[in-house]
Short mmCIF file of C-alpha atoms in Angstrom, two decimals:
data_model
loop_
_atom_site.label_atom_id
_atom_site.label_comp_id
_atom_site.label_asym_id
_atom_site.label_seq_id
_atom_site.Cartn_x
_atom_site.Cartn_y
_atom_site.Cartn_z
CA UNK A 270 169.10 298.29 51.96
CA UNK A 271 169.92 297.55 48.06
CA UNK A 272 173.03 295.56 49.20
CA UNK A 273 171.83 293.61 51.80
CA UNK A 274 169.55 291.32 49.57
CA UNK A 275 172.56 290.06 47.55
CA UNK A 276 174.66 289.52 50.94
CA UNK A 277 171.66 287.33 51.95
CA UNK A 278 171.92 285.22 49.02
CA UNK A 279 175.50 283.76 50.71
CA UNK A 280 175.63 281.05 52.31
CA UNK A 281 175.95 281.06 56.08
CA UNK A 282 175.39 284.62 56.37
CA UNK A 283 172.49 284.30 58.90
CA UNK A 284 173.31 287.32 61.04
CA UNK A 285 172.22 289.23 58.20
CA UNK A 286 168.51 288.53 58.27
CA UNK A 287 168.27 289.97 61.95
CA UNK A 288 168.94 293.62 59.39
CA UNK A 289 166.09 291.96 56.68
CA UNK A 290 163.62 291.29 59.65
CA UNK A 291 164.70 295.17 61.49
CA UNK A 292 164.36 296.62 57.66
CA UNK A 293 160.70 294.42 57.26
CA UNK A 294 159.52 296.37 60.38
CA UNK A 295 160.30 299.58 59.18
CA UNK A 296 158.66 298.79 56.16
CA UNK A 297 155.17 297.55 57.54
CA UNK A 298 153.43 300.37 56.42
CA UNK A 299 155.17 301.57 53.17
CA UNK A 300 154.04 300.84 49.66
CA UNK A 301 157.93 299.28 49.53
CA UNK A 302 157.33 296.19 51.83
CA UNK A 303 155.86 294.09 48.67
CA UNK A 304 158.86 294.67 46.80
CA UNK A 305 161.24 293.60 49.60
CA UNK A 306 160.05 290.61 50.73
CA UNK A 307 159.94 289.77 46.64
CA UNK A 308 164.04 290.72 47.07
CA UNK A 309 163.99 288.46 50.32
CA UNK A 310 162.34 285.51 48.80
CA UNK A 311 164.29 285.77 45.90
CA UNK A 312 167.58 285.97 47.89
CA UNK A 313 166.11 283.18 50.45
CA UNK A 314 166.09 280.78 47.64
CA UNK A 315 169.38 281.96 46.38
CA UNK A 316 170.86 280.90 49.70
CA UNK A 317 169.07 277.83 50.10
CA UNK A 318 170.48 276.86 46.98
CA UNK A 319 174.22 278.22 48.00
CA UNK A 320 173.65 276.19 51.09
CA UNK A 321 172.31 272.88 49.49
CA UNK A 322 175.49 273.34 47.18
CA UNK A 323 178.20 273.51 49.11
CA UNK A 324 177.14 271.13 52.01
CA UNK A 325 175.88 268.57 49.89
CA UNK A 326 175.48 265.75 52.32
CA UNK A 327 176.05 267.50 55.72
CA UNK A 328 173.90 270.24 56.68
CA UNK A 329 173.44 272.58 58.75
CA UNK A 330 170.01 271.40 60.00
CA UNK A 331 169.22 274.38 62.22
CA UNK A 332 170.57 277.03 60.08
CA UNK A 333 168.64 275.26 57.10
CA UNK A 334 165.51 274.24 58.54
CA UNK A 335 165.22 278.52 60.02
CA UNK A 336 165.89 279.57 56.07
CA UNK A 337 163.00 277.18 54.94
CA UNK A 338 160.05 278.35 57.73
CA UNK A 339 161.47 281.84 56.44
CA UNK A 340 160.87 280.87 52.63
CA UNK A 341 157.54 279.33 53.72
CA UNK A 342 156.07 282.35 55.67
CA UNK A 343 157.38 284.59 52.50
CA UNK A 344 155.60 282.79 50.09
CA UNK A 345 152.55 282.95 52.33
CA UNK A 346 152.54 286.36 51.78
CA UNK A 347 154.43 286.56 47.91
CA UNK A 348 152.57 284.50 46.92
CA UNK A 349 154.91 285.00 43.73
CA UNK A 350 158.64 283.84 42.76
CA UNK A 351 161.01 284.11 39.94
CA UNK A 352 160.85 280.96 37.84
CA UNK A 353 164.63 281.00 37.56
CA UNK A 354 164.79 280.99 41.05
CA UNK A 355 161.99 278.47 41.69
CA UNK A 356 163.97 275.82 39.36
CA UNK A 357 166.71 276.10 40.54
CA UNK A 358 165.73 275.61 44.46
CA UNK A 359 163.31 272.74 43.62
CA UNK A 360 166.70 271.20 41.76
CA UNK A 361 168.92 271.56 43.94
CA UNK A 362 166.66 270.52 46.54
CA UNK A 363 165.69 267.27 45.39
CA UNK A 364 169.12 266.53 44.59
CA UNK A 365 170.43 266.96 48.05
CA UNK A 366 167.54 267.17 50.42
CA UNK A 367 165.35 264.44 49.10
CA UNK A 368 164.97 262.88 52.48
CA UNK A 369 164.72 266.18 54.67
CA UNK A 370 161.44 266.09 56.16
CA UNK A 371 161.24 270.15 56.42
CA UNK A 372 162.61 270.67 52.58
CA UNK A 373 159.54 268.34 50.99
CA UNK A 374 157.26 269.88 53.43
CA UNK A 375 158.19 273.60 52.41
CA UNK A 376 158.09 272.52 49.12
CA UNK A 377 154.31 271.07 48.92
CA UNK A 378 153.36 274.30 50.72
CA UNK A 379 155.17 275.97 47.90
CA UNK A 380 153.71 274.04 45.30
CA UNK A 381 150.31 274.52 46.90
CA UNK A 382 150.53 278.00 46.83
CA UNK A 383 152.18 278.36 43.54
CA UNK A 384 150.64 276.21 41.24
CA UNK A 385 146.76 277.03 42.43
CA UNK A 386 144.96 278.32 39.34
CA UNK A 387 145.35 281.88 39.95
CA UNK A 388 148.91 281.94 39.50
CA UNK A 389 150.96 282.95 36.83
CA UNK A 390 153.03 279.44 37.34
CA UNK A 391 150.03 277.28 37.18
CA UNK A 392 150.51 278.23 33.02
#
């Protein structure tokens, strides 16, 4: 369970999120489940970013478009991300995926949800 958010943050390695979602289950109850979907946003972004990178112009639409409703219904419920990790997705996004229609519309959801005056990124 602490080596399967860093695995996630790899490119292509979608297999691994059927263990995330099993391990998110398990979870439901547990004071834990806050703390790893925080690790699954975090590495959900992380492999956004890894994807974004190394495809630059030809993606993987499917495979891409699954990660970013999974980023979206995490930060539904987060509600909080890294600012490292929030620069770095919104850069690399906008660099490659400026015309993907799912990628700007994750990332006004995001924005909406992060920048609202209650949160710590709205400062």
């Amino acid at each position: 369970m602490d080596q399967l958010p860093a695995a996630l943050e790899r490119a292509g390695n979608e297999e691994s999120w059927a263990v995330a979602d099993a391990i998110s289950r398990v979870l439901k109850n547990s004071e834990k489940l806050h703390s790893w979907r925080r690790h699954l946003l975090s590495a959900c972004m992380k492999g956004l970013v890894a994807m974004y990178s190394s495809s630059k112009g030809e993606s993987k639409q499917e495979v891409e478009r699954s990660m970013l409703l999974r980023l979206e219904e995490l930060l539904c419920v987060v509600e909080e991300v890294d600012p490292d990790d929030w620069c770095s997705f919104v850069k690399t996004g906008l660099k490659y995926r400026y015309r993907d229609e799912t990628f700007l519309k994750v990332l006004n959801v995001a924005i909406q949800l992060l920048y609202k005056k209650e949160s710590s990124l709205s400062q």
